[in-house]
mmCIF file of C-alpha atoms and ligand atoms in Angstrom:
data_model
loop_
_atom_site.group_PDB
_atom_site.id
_atom_site.type_symbol
_atom_site.label_atom_id
_atom_site.label_comp_id
_atom_site.label_asym_id
_atom_site.label_seq_id
_atom_site.Cartn_x
_atom_site.Cartn_y
_atom_site.Cartn_z
ATOM 1 C CA MET A 14 121.496 -25.837 232.324
ATOM 2 C CA VAL A 15 122.258 -23.791 229.192
ATOM 3 C CA THR A 16 122.857 -25.635 225.925
ATOM 4 C CA VAL A 17 125.690 -24.218 223.821
ATOM 5 C CA ALA A 18 127.743 -24.811 220.629
ATOM 6 C CA VAL A 19 131.344 -23.932 219.999
ATOM 7 C CA VAL A 20 132.360 -22.724 216.561
ATOM 8 C CA GLY A 21 136.026 -23.103 215.662
ATOM 9 C CA ALA A 22 137.996 -26.092 216.794
ATOM 10 C CA GLY A 23 141.419 -24.551 216.245
ATOM 11 C CA ASN A 24 144.224 -23.913 218.772
ATOM 12 C CA TRP A 25 142.169 -21.678 220.970
ATOM 13 C CA GLY A 26 138.742 -23.160 220.186
ATOM 14 C CA LYS A 27 139.945 -26.375 221.794
ATOM 15 C CA ASN A 28 140.181 -24.555 225.105
ATOM 16 C CA HIS A 29 136.604 -23.396 224.820
ATOM 17 C CA ILE A 30 135.505 -26.955 223.965
ATOM 18 C CA ARG A 31 137.341 -28.293 227.003
ATOM 19 C CA THR A 32 135.975 -25.591 229.282
ATOM 20 C CA PHE A 33 132.332 -25.709 228.220
ATOM 21 C CA ALA A 34 132.406 -29.471 228.150
ATOM 22 C CA ASN A 35 133.366 -29.462 231.865
ATOM 23 C CA LEU A 36 131.022 -26.736 233.031
ATOM 24 C CA SER A 37 128.275 -27.976 235.310
ATOM 25 C CA SER A 38 125.992 -25.057 234.298
ATOM 26 C CA ALA A 39 126.289 -25.782 230.553
ATOM 27 C CA ARG A 40 125.710 -28.606 228.090
ATOM 28 C CA LEU A 41 128.039 -28.463 225.068
ATOM 29 C CA LYS A 42 125.869 -29.958 222.322
ATOM 30 C CA TYR A 43 127.908 -29.262 219.146
ATOM 31 C CA VAL A 44 131.284 -28.312 217.895
ATOM 32 C CA TYR A 45 131.281 -26.848 214.430
ATOM 33 C CA ASP A 46 134.255 -26.036 212.175
ATOM 34 C CA MET A 47 134.451 -25.734 208.397
ATOM 35 C CA ASN A 48 137.650 -27.739 208.455
ATOM 36 C CA GLY A 49 136.859 -31.524 208.604
ATOM 37 C CA GLN A 50 140.315 -32.396 209.934
ATOM 38 C CA ARG A 51 139.970 -29.968 212.850
ATOM 39 C CA LEU A 52 136.535 -31.438 213.596
ATOM 40 C CA ALA A 53 137.920 -34.994 213.556
ATOM 41 C CA ALA A 54 140.723 -33.966 215.923
ATOM 42 C CA ALA A 55 138.138 -32.425 218.269
ATOM 43 C CA ALA A 56 136.033 -35.567 218.166
ATOM 44 C CA LYS A 57 139.099 -37.634 219.138
ATOM 45 C CA ALA A 58 140.162 -35.311 221.960
ATOM 46 C CA PHE A 59 136.585 -34.827 223.317
ATOM 47 C CA PRO A 60 134.618 -38.056 222.608
ATOM 48 C CA SER A 61 131.616 -36.787 224.553
ATOM 49 C CA VAL A 62 130.846 -33.907 222.151
ATOM 50 C CA THR A 63 129.014 -34.032 218.838
ATOM 51 C CA ILE A 64 130.781 -32.597 215.865
ATOM 52 C CA ILE A 65 128.746 -31.098 213.109
ATOM 53 C CA GLU A 66 129.701 -29.826 209.641
ATOM 54 C CA ASN A 67 126.739 -27.524 209.039
ATOM 55 C CA TYR A 68 126.420 -24.162 210.776
ATOM 56 C CA GLU A 69 122.795 -23.732 209.711
ATOM 57 C CA SER A 70 121.849 -26.889 211.568
ATOM 58 C CA VAL A 71 123.448 -25.585 214.715
ATOM 59 C CA LEU A 72 121.504 -22.297 214.395
ATOM 60 C CA SER A 73 118.176 -23.956 213.595
ATOM 61 C CA ASP A 74 118.396 -26.177 216.718
ATOM 62 C CA ALA A 75 116.048 -24.563 219.213
ATOM 63 C CA GLU A 76 117.883 -26.180 222.107
ATOM 64 C CA ILE A 77 120.986 -24.113 221.415
ATOM 65 C CA GLU A 78 120.856 -20.894 223.476
ATOM 66 C CA GLY A 79 124.498 -19.820 223.354
ATOM 67 C CA VAL A 80 127.083 -19.895 220.558
ATOM 68 C CA ILE A 81 130.767 -19.398 221.303
ATOM 69 C CA ILE A 82 132.672 -18.236 218.216
ATOM 70 C CA ALA A 83 136.361 -19.067 218.298
ATOM 71 C CA SER A 84 137.054 -19.151 214.592
ATOM 72 C CA SER A 85 139.502 -16.973 212.676
ATOM 73 C CA ALA A 86 139.006 -13.208 213.264
ATOM 74 C CA SER A 87 137.962 -12.549 209.631
ATOM 75 C CA SER A 88 134.899 -14.822 210.136
ATOM 76 C CA HIS A 89 133.707 -13.354 213.476
ATOM 77 C CA TYR A 90 131.323 -10.846 211.937
ATOM 78 C CA GLU A 91 129.513 -13.184 209.532
ATOM 79 C CA LEU A 92 129.202 -16.067 212.013
ATOM 80 C CA GLY A 93 128.263 -13.772 214.860
ATOM 81 C CA LYS A 94 125.595 -11.904 212.877
ATOM 82 C CA LYS A 95 123.995 -15.148 211.738
ATOM 83 C CA ALA A 96 123.896 -16.459 215.282
ATOM 84 C CA LEU A 97 122.328 -13.289 216.615
ATOM 85 C CA LEU A 98 119.702 -13.254 213.833
ATOM 86 C CA ALA A 99 118.903 -16.841 214.725
ATOM 87 C CA GLY A 100 118.102 -15.638 218.262
ATOM 88 C CA LYS A 101 121.211 -17.006 220.001
ATOM 89 C CA ASP A 102 123.265 -15.351 222.710
ATOM 90 C CA VAL A 103 126.811 -15.043 221.470
ATOM 91 C CA LEU A 104 130.342 -14.982 222.859
ATOM 92 C CA ILE A 105 132.834 -13.926 220.190
ATOM 93 C CA GLU A 106 136.590 -14.225 220.570
ATOM 94 C CA LYS A 107 138.782 -11.120 220.309
ATOM 95 C CA PRO A 108 139.095 -9.121 218.228
ATOM 96 C CA LEU A 109 135.278 -8.781 217.981
ATOM 97 C CA THR A 110 135.568 -7.885 214.230
ATOM 98 C CA LEU A 111 138.148 -6.453 211.900
ATOM 99 C CA SER A 112 136.226 -3.185 211.367
ATOM 100 C CA SER A 113 134.341 -0.924 213.737
ATOM 101 C CA GLY A 114 131.444 -0.702 211.239
ATOM 102 C CA ASP A 115 130.938 -4.459 211.564
ATOM 103 C CA ALA A 116 131.345 -4.274 215.359
ATOM 104 C CA LEU A 117 128.655 -1.533 215.567
ATOM 105 C CA ASP A 118 126.356 -3.627 213.448
ATOM 106 C CA LEU A 119 126.760 -6.591 215.838
ATOM 107 C CA VAL A 120 126.184 -4.331 218.854
ATOM 108 C CA GLN A 121 123.032 -2.842 217.302
ATOM 109 C CA THR A 122 121.719 -6.264 216.185
ATOM 110 C CA ALA A 123 122.208 -7.669 219.700
ATOM 111 C CA ARG A 124 120.466 -4.675 221.236
ATOM 112 C CA LYS A 125 117.517 -4.819 218.865
ATOM 113 C CA LEU A 126 117.006 -8.552 219.378
ATOM 114 C CA GLU A 127 117.832 -8.337 223.125
ATOM 115 C CA ARG A 128 120.559 -10.920 222.809
ATOM 116 C CA VAL A 129 123.729 -11.192 224.940
ATOM 117 C CA LEU A 130 126.814 -10.175 223.001
ATOM 118 C CA MET A 131 130.044 -10.901 224.874
ATOM 119 C CA VAL A 132 133.610 -10.599 223.686
ATOM 120 C CA GLY A 133 136.456 -12.897 224.754
ATOM 121 C CA HIS A 134 138.611 -10.303 226.462
ATOM 122 C CA LEU A 135 139.968 -13.037 228.646
ATOM 123 C CA LEU A 136 142.245 -10.995 230.840
ATOM 124 C CA LEU A 137 139.283 -9.089 232.368
ATOM 125 C CA TYR A 138 138.487 -12.401 234.022
ATOM 126 C CA HIS A 139 142.015 -13.025 235.255
ATOM 127 C CA PRO A 140 142.343 -12.964 239.072
ATOM 128 C CA ALA A 141 145.544 -10.948 238.718
ATOM 129 C CA VAL A 142 143.730 -8.254 236.728
ATOM 130 C CA ARG A 143 140.963 -8.207 239.336
ATOM 131 C CA LYS A 144 143.675 -7.698 241.971
ATOM 132 C CA LEU A 145 145.176 -4.851 239.967
ATOM 133 C CA LYS A 146 141.774 -3.221 239.660
ATOM 134 C CA GLU A 147 141.208 -3.599 243.409
ATOM 135 C CA LEU A 148 144.643 -2.052 244.177
ATOM 136 C CA ILE A 149 143.914 0.939 241.920
ATOM 137 C CA GLU A 150 140.335 1.517 243.043
ATOM 138 C CA SER A 151 141.287 1.313 246.788
ATOM 139 C CA GLY A 152 143.905 4.056 246.210
ATOM 140 C CA GLU A 153 146.717 1.804 247.479
ATOM 141 C CA LEU A 154 148.851 2.628 244.386
ATOM 142 C CA GLY A 155 148.100 6.355 244.644
ATOM 143 C CA GLU A 156 147.608 8.267 241.459
ATOM 144 C CA ILE A 157 148.324 6.122 238.411
ATOM 145 C CA TYR A 158 151.135 7.692 236.370
ATOM 146 C CA TYR A 159 151.604 5.189 233.555
ATOM 147 C CA ILE A 160 151.118 1.563 232.478
ATOM 148 C CA TYR A 161 153.081 -0.520 230.011
ATOM 149 C CA SER A 162 152.566 -4.064 228.774
ATOM 150 C CA GLN A 163 154.622 -6.613 226.889
ATOM 151 C CA ARG A 164 153.085 -9.584 225.039
ATOM 152 C CA LEU A 165 155.927 -11.225 223.152
ATOM 153 C CA ASN A 166 156.793 -14.667 221.860
ATOM 154 C CA LEU A 167 157.999 -16.533 218.728
ATOM 155 C CA GLY A 168 154.524 -17.331 217.241
ATOM 156 C CA THR A 169 151.599 -17.712 216.780
ATOM 157 C CA ILE A 170 152.020 -16.016 213.398
ATOM 158 C CA ARG A 171 148.647 -15.185 211.821
ATOM 159 C CA ARG A 172 147.672 -14.396 208.219
ATOM 160 C CA ASP A 173 144.336 -12.602 208.394
ATOM 161 C CA GLU A 174 145.210 -10.083 211.114
ATOM 162 C CA ASN A 175 148.425 -8.379 212.100
ATOM 163 C CA VAL A 176 150.131 -8.693 215.503
ATOM 164 C CA LEU A 177 148.391 -5.518 216.791
ATOM 165 C CA TRP A 178 144.887 -6.890 216.112
ATOM 166 C CA SER A 179 145.902 -10.358 217.300
ATOM 167 C CA LEU A 180 147.567 -9.537 220.634
ATOM 168 C CA ALA A 181 146.899 -5.898 221.611
ATOM 169 C CA PRO A 182 143.124 -6.346 222.261
ATOM 170 C CA HIS A 183 144.137 -8.064 225.530
ATOM 171 C CA ASP A 184 146.230 -5.079 226.713
ATOM 172 C CA ILE A 185 143.904 -2.361 225.404
ATOM 173 C CA SER A 186 140.919 -3.963 227.219
ATOM 174 C CA VAL A 187 142.906 -4.339 230.488
ATOM 175 C CA ILE A 188 144.456 -0.860 230.479
ATOM 176 C CA CYS A 189 141.093 0.847 229.716
ATOM 177 C CA TYR A 190 139.443 -1.268 232.416
ATOM 178 C CA LEU A 191 142.098 -0.388 234.977
ATOM 179 C CA LEU A 192 141.941 3.307 234.236
ATOM 180 C CA ASN A 193 138.166 3.219 233.732
ATOM 181 C CA GLU A 194 138.619 5.379 230.693
ATOM 182 C CA PHE A 195 139.203 5.184 226.986
ATOM 183 C CA PRO A 196 142.258 6.960 225.451
ATOM 184 C CA ARG A 197 142.045 10.424 223.881
ATOM 185 C CA GLU A 198 144.898 9.834 221.493
ATOM 186 C CA VAL A 199 146.551 6.670 220.153
ATOM 187 C CA SER A 200 149.552 6.056 217.943
ATOM 188 C CA VAL A 201 151.474 3.060 216.807
ATOM 189 C CA HIS A 202 154.755 2.062 215.087
ATOM 190 C CA LYS A 203 154.666 -1.300 213.377
ATOM 191 C CA GLY A 204 157.257 -3.502 211.717
ATOM 192 C CA ARG A 205 156.637 -6.035 208.881
ATOM 193 C CA PHE A 206 159.268 -8.634 208.223
ATOM 194 C CA ILE A 207 157.818 -12.043 207.402
ATOM 195 C CA GLN A 208 154.659 -11.722 205.305
ATOM 196 C CA LYS A 209 153.499 -9.127 202.824
ATOM 197 C CA GLY A 210 151.018 -6.756 204.454
ATOM 198 C CA VAL A 211 151.049 -8.377 207.925
ATOM 199 C CA GLU A 212 152.989 -6.680 210.710
ATOM 200 C CA ASP A 213 154.989 -8.816 213.205
ATOM 201 C CA VAL A 214 155.799 -6.254 215.868
ATOM 202 C CA ALA A 215 154.023 -3.133 217.176
ATOM 203 C CA PHE A 216 154.686 -0.418 219.737
ATOM 204 C CA MET A 217 151.425 1.388 220.554
ATOM 205 C CA GLN A 218 150.885 4.382 222.773
ATOM 206 C CA MET A 219 147.686 5.586 224.393
ATOM 207 C CA LEU A 220 147.189 8.994 226.055
ATOM 208 C CA PHE A 221 144.593 9.355 228.813
ATOM 209 C CA SER A 222 143.279 12.215 230.897
ATOM 210 C CA ARG A 223 145.560 13.920 233.437
ATOM 211 C CA GLY A 224 148.619 13.066 231.334
ATOM 212 C CA ARG A 225 148.457 9.373 232.049
ATOM 213 C CA ILE A 226 150.128 7.312 229.342
ATOM 214 C CA ALA A 227 150.331 3.647 228.351
ATOM 215 C CA ASN A 228 152.583 1.725 226.045
ATOM 216 C CA ILE A 229 151.803 -1.641 224.524
ATOM 217 C CA HIS A 230 154.550 -3.807 222.928
ATOM 218 C CA VAL A 231 153.324 -6.834 221.058
ATOM 219 C CA SER A 232 155.341 -9.214 218.888
ATOM 220 C CA TRP A 233 155.184 -12.748 217.545
ATOM 221 C CA LEU A 234 158.801 -12.414 216.415
ATOM 222 C CA ASP A 235 160.685 -12.260 219.691
ATOM 223 C CA PRO A 236 163.180 -14.488 221.541
ATOM 224 C CA HIS A 237 161.354 -14.084 224.877
ATOM 225 C CA LYS A 238 158.010 -15.339 225.977
ATOM 226 C CA VAL A 239 156.762 -12.373 227.988
ATOM 227 C CA ARG A 240 153.265 -11.509 229.198
ATOM 228 C CA LYS A 241 153.716 -8.679 231.587
ATOM 229 C CA ILE A 242 151.841 -5.541 232.666
ATOM 230 C CA THR A 243 153.521 -2.915 234.855
ATOM 231 C CA VAL A 244 151.571 -0.231 236.647
ATOM 232 C CA VAL A 245 153.409 2.758 238.073
ATOM 233 C CA GLY A 246 151.576 4.786 240.698
ATOM 234 C CA SER A 247 152.556 7.677 242.919
ATOM 235 C CA LYS A 248 152.530 5.522 246.076
ATOM 236 C CA LYS A 249 153.301 1.995 244.821
ATOM 237 C CA MET A 250 154.162 0.094 241.642
ATOM 238 C CA VAL A 251 152.801 -3.293 240.617
ATOM 239 C CA VAL A 252 154.031 -5.929 238.111
ATOM 240 C CA PHE A 253 151.636 -8.604 236.818
ATOM 241 C CA ASP A 254 153.729 -11.372 235.237
ATOM 242 C CA ASP A 255 151.519 -14.038 233.690
ATOM 243 C CA MET A 256 154.511 -16.304 233.002
ATOM 244 C CA GLU A 257 154.959 -16.779 236.771
ATOM 245 C CA SER A 258 153.098 -19.853 237.909
ATOM 246 C CA THR A 259 152.168 -18.645 241.412
ATOM 247 C CA GLU A 260 153.752 -15.258 242.084
ATOM 248 C CA LYS A 261 151.833 -13.414 239.346
ATOM 249 C CA ILE A 262 151.454 -10.099 241.187
ATOM 250 C CA LYS A 263 154.266 -8.261 242.918
ATOM 251 C CA ILE A 264 153.523 -5.003 244.698
ATOM 252 C CA TYR A 265 156.558 -2.759 245.145
ATOM 253 C CA ASP A 266 156.206 -0.310 247.951
ATOM 254 C CA ILE A 267 158.659 2.096 246.375
ATOM 255 C CA GLY A 268 158.546 5.605 244.870
ATOM 256 C CA VAL A 269 159.582 9.152 245.308
ATOM 257 C CA LYS A 270 159.565 10.274 248.937
ATOM 258 C CA GLU A 271 159.757 13.999 248.635
ATOM 259 C CA ILE A 272 161.187 16.708 246.481
ATOM 260 C CA ASP A 273 163.294 19.121 248.510
ATOM 261 C CA TYR A 274 164.008 22.154 246.428
ATOM 262 C CA GLN A 275 165.939 23.765 249.307
ATOM 263 C CA ASN A 276 168.610 21.168 249.420
ATOM 264 C CA TYR A 277 170.058 20.579 245.918
ATOM 265 C CA GLY A 278 172.317 17.648 246.861
ATOM 266 C CA GLU A 279 169.412 15.471 247.988
ATOM 267 C CA SER A 280 166.643 17.118 246.130
ATOM 268 C CA ILE A 281 164.723 14.011 245.231
ATOM 269 C CA GLY A 282 164.379 11.421 247.947
ATOM 270 C CA LEU A 283 163.561 7.863 246.969
ATOM 271 C CA ARG A 284 161.679 5.376 249.105
ATOM 272 C CA PHE A 285 162.449 1.686 249.070
ATOM 273 C CA GLY A 286 159.949 -0.457 251.011
ATOM 274 C CA ASP A 287 158.781 -4.072 250.887
ATOM 275 C CA ILE A 288 157.779 -6.183 247.916
ATOM 276 C CA VAL A 289 154.505 -7.976 248.646
ATOM 277 C CA ILE A 290 153.206 -10.996 246.769
ATOM 278 C CA PRO A 291 149.449 -11.252 247.385
ATOM 279 C CA ARG A 292 147.638 -14.539 247.280
ATOM 280 C CA LEU A 293 145.227 -14.654 244.305
ATOM 281 C CA SER A 294 142.016 -16.558 244.295
ATOM 282 C CA GLY A 295 139.532 -17.295 241.537
ATOM 283 C CA GLY A 296 140.856 -20.118 239.319
ATOM 284 C CA GLU A 297 141.315 -20.334 235.562
ATOM 285 C CA PRO A 298 140.367 -17.147 233.639
ATOM 286 C CA LEU A 299 138.727 -19.016 230.734
ATOM 287 C CA ARG A 300 136.525 -20.935 233.137
ATOM 288 C CA ILE A 301 135.499 -17.718 234.860
ATOM 289 C CA GLU A 302 134.794 -16.133 231.483
ATOM 290 C CA ALA A 303 132.674 -19.149 230.435
ATOM 291 C CA GLU A 304 130.761 -19.198 233.713
ATOM 292 C CA HIS A 305 130.072 -15.459 233.279
ATOM 293 C CA PHE A 306 128.679 -16.011 229.779
ATOM 294 C CA ILE A 307 126.313 -18.698 231.059
ATOM 295 C CA GLU A 308 125.295 -16.532 233.977
ATOM 296 C CA CYS A 309 124.581 -13.615 231.595
ATOM 297 C CA ILE A 310 122.405 -15.898 229.438
ATOM 298 C CA GLU A 311 120.428 -17.036 232.430
ATOM 299 C CA SER A 312 120.067 -13.675 234.181
ATOM 300 C CA ARG A 313 120.003 -11.476 230.948
ATOM 301 C CA ARG A 314 122.779 -9.327 232.467
ATOM 302 C CA THR A 315 125.182 -7.367 230.340
ATOM 303 C CA PRO A 316 128.608 -9.006 230.373
ATOM 304 C CA LEU A 317 131.661 -7.330 231.828
ATOM 305 C CA SER A 318 133.310 -7.664 228.394
ATOM 306 C CA ASP A 319 130.230 -6.660 226.371
ATOM 307 C CA GLY A 320 129.861 -5.812 222.686
ATOM 308 C CA VAL A 321 130.356 -2.108 223.366
ATOM 309 C CA GLY A 322 133.713 -2.794 225.049
ATOM 310 C CA GLY A 323 134.701 -5.059 222.120
ATOM 311 C CA MET A 324 133.677 -2.354 219.638
ATOM 312 C CA ASN A 325 135.667 0.287 221.489
ATOM 313 C CA VAL A 326 138.774 -1.896 221.298
ATOM 314 C CA VAL A 327 138.267 -2.244 217.571
ATOM 315 C CA LYS A 328 137.863 1.565 217.319
ATOM 316 C CA ILE A 329 141.082 2.107 219.255
ATOM 317 C CA LEU A 330 142.944 -0.283 216.943
ATOM 318 C CA GLU A 331 141.538 1.457 213.893
ATOM 319 C CA ALA A 332 142.397 4.915 215.252
ATOM 320 C CA ALA A 333 145.924 3.799 216.016
ATOM 321 C CA GLU A 334 146.432 2.495 212.512
ATOM 322 C CA SER A 335 145.165 5.665 210.959
ATOM 323 C CA GLY A 336 147.370 7.777 213.203
ATOM 324 C CA GLY A 337 144.540 9.223 215.121
ATOM 325 C CA VAL A 338 142.921 11.194 217.760
ATOM 326 C CA ILE A 339 139.759 9.567 219.036
ATOM 327 C CA SER A 340 136.745 11.807 218.852
ATOM 328 C CA LYS A 341 134.880 12.399 222.088
ATOM 329 C CA ASP A 342 131.444 11.688 220.596
ATOM 330 C CA GLY A 343 132.757 8.522 218.939
ATOM 331 C CA ILE A 344 134.359 6.531 221.703
ATOM 332 C CA GLY A 345 133.691 8.780 224.659
ATOM 333 C CA ALA A 346 129.976 8.232 224.728
ATOM 334 C CA ALA A 347 130.310 4.454 224.309
ATOM 335 C CA ALA A 348 133.018 4.345 226.949
ATOM 336 C CA GLU A 349 130.735 5.729 229.592
ATOM 337 C CA VAL A 350 128.187 3.000 228.937
ATOM 338 C CA SER A 351 130.857 0.356 229.137
ATOM 339 C CA SER A 352 132.508 1.614 232.274
ATOM 340 C CA GLY A 353 129.113 1.802 233.956
ATOM 341 C CA LYS A 354 128.770 -1.903 233.304
ATOM 342 C CA ILE A 355 132.215 -2.574 234.652
ATOM 343 C CA LYS A 356 131.142 -1.088 237.970
ATOM 344 C CA GLU A 357 127.887 -3.009 237.924
ATOM 345 C CA PHE A 358 129.694 -6.279 237.370
ATOM 346 C CA LEU A 359 132.148 -5.730 240.151
HETATM 347 N N1 NAD B 404 141.208 -14.987 224.294
HETATM 348 C C1 NAD B 404 142.422 -15.460 224.051
HETATM 349 O O1 NAD B 404 143.255 -15.467 224.936
HETATM 350 C C2 NAD B 404 142.805 -15.983 222.678
HETATM 351 C C3 NAD B 404 143.924 -16.753 222.519
HETATM 352 C C4 NAD B 404 144.210 -17.262 221.294
HETATM 353 C C5 NAD B 404 143.374 -16.922 220.190
HETATM 354 N N2 NAD B 404 142.239 -16.200 220.449
HETATM 355 C C6 NAD B 404 141.326 -15.853 219.312
HETATM 356 O O2 NAD B 404 140.599 -17.032 218.982
HETATM 357 C C7 NAD B 404 140.302 -17.064 217.588
HETATM 358 C C8 NAD B 404 140.825 -18.352 216.992
HETATM 359 O O3 NAD B 404 142.198 -18.471 217.196
HETATM 360 P P1 NAD B 404 142.982 -19.849 216.973
HETATM 361 O O4 NAD B 404 144.303 -19.642 217.477
HETATM 362 O O5 NAD B 404 142.190 -20.968 217.463
HETATM 363 O O6 NAD B 404 143.014 -19.942 215.394
HETATM 364 P P2 NAD B 404 143.188 -21.229 214.487
HETATM 365 O O7 NAD B 404 143.592 -20.774 213.160
HETATM 366 O O8 NAD B 404 143.994 -22.287 215.203
HETATM 367 O O9 NAD B 404 141.697 -21.832 214.392
HETATM 368 C C9 NAD B 404 140.658 -21.171 213.757
HETATM 369 C C10 NAD B 404 139.639 -22.235 213.343
HETATM 370 O O10 NAD B 404 138.486 -21.547 212.831
HETATM 371 C C11 NAD B 404 138.050 -22.297 211.680
HETATM 372 N N3 NAD B 404 137.256 -21.382 210.889
HETATM 373 C C12 NAD B 404 137.709 -20.295 210.190
HETATM 374 N N4 NAD B 404 136.721 -19.682 209.510
HETATM 375 C C13 NAD B 404 135.642 -20.443 209.770
HETATM 376 C C14 NAD B 404 134.269 -20.321 209.322
HETATM 377 N N5 NAD B 404 133.852 -19.400 208.495
HETATM 378 N N6 NAD B 404 133.399 -21.292 209.758
HETATM 379 C C15 NAD B 404 133.794 -22.283 210.557
HETATM 380 N N7 NAD B 404 135.093 -22.419 211.029
HETATM 381 C C16 NAD B 404 135.961 -21.504 210.600
HETATM 382 C C17 NAD B 404 139.263 -22.803 211.025
HETATM 383 O O11 NAD B 404 138.928 -23.979 210.256
HETATM 384 C C18 NAD B 404 140.145 -23.197 212.276
HETATM 385 O O12 NAD B 404 139.895 -24.534 212.698
HETATM 386 C C19 NAD B 404 140.961 -15.796 217.010
HETATM 387 O O13 NAD B 404 140.072 -14.739 216.904
HETATM 388 C C20 NAD B 404 142.049 -15.494 218.016
HETATM 389 O O14 NAD B 404 142.419 -14.116 218.037
HETATM 390 C C21 NAD B 404 141.951 -15.722 221.655
#
């Protein structure tokens, strides 16, 4: 049994509190938030947990092995660093930090102190993403041509990070995981309409090896609630629609049959086969993520969504915002480490 504390009792932190409070392999000892009202609401919703108003008391309690940080993104670095220095294993929500320098510092601190540093890239623990990975790795989709994702809704509008930093970490982590590679080039177009200095909509592109491309559309100012990832392969195409309650994955056995340059009239033959909806197993992604964190604490394994992966996502976001090409020695080297761990976990 691993004893843990959750930091941040906001909209998402509540889910961590519920999940860890119900995990048989963990004991949730404390919930800490700097906002007394949030703490009081957590105490009411989860009478079995102890709320605490002092972070230092959490960190000085030798019983606490793991700290889950689900506070606002701007506080991740400071709270995470303190927890690591206090000898705790740490799970930090996405985005890991708001700068790659801070992310690197957390990665190096965790390495030096031999602590687990995990990032809440939730979708990597989603059974549908596991299925997508399986379909790609088995070759069933053929060569992957391109991937695009849409993560749209009206809200949640944030103040300390723009929509790209708030929502795109999910899609970046999934796309890099599926392609087992980090992009060579990234670019983004963003629109700012509601608050000064905080963008509400972004269209981001990533270019991978062999001409493979990805597009990420994120917005908190949209009439549709959409959470969709489409993968187009040479043999089959797949849509992961997270708004569907049961039919989350649809595999389209469609594509281009052949290109007949001899016969101009029917030069490109199309193939229309079945649409298959596979059964997914595995349960709730957050519960799988939480169990994985506990398992990594117990076994001292490196998490699937480790600090290096979290840092790479931050680097990609930074590169996109500065209009950039990602240098091979910068992200390339780290990417190899991370993808090695992806294989190990699977
Ligand atoms: N993995 C996912 O699917 C997912 C989904 C939603 C949000 N998130 C992430 O979770 C984090 C929290 O999001 P949210 O929607 O709960 O935000 P929120 O604003 O509802 O809650 C944040 C909480 O953190 C507390 N807090 C801020 N700074 C603090 C500090 N220094 N010390 C202690 N408490 C502090 C605030 O008082 C607040 O209660 C963000 O990083 C967000 O991106 C992840």
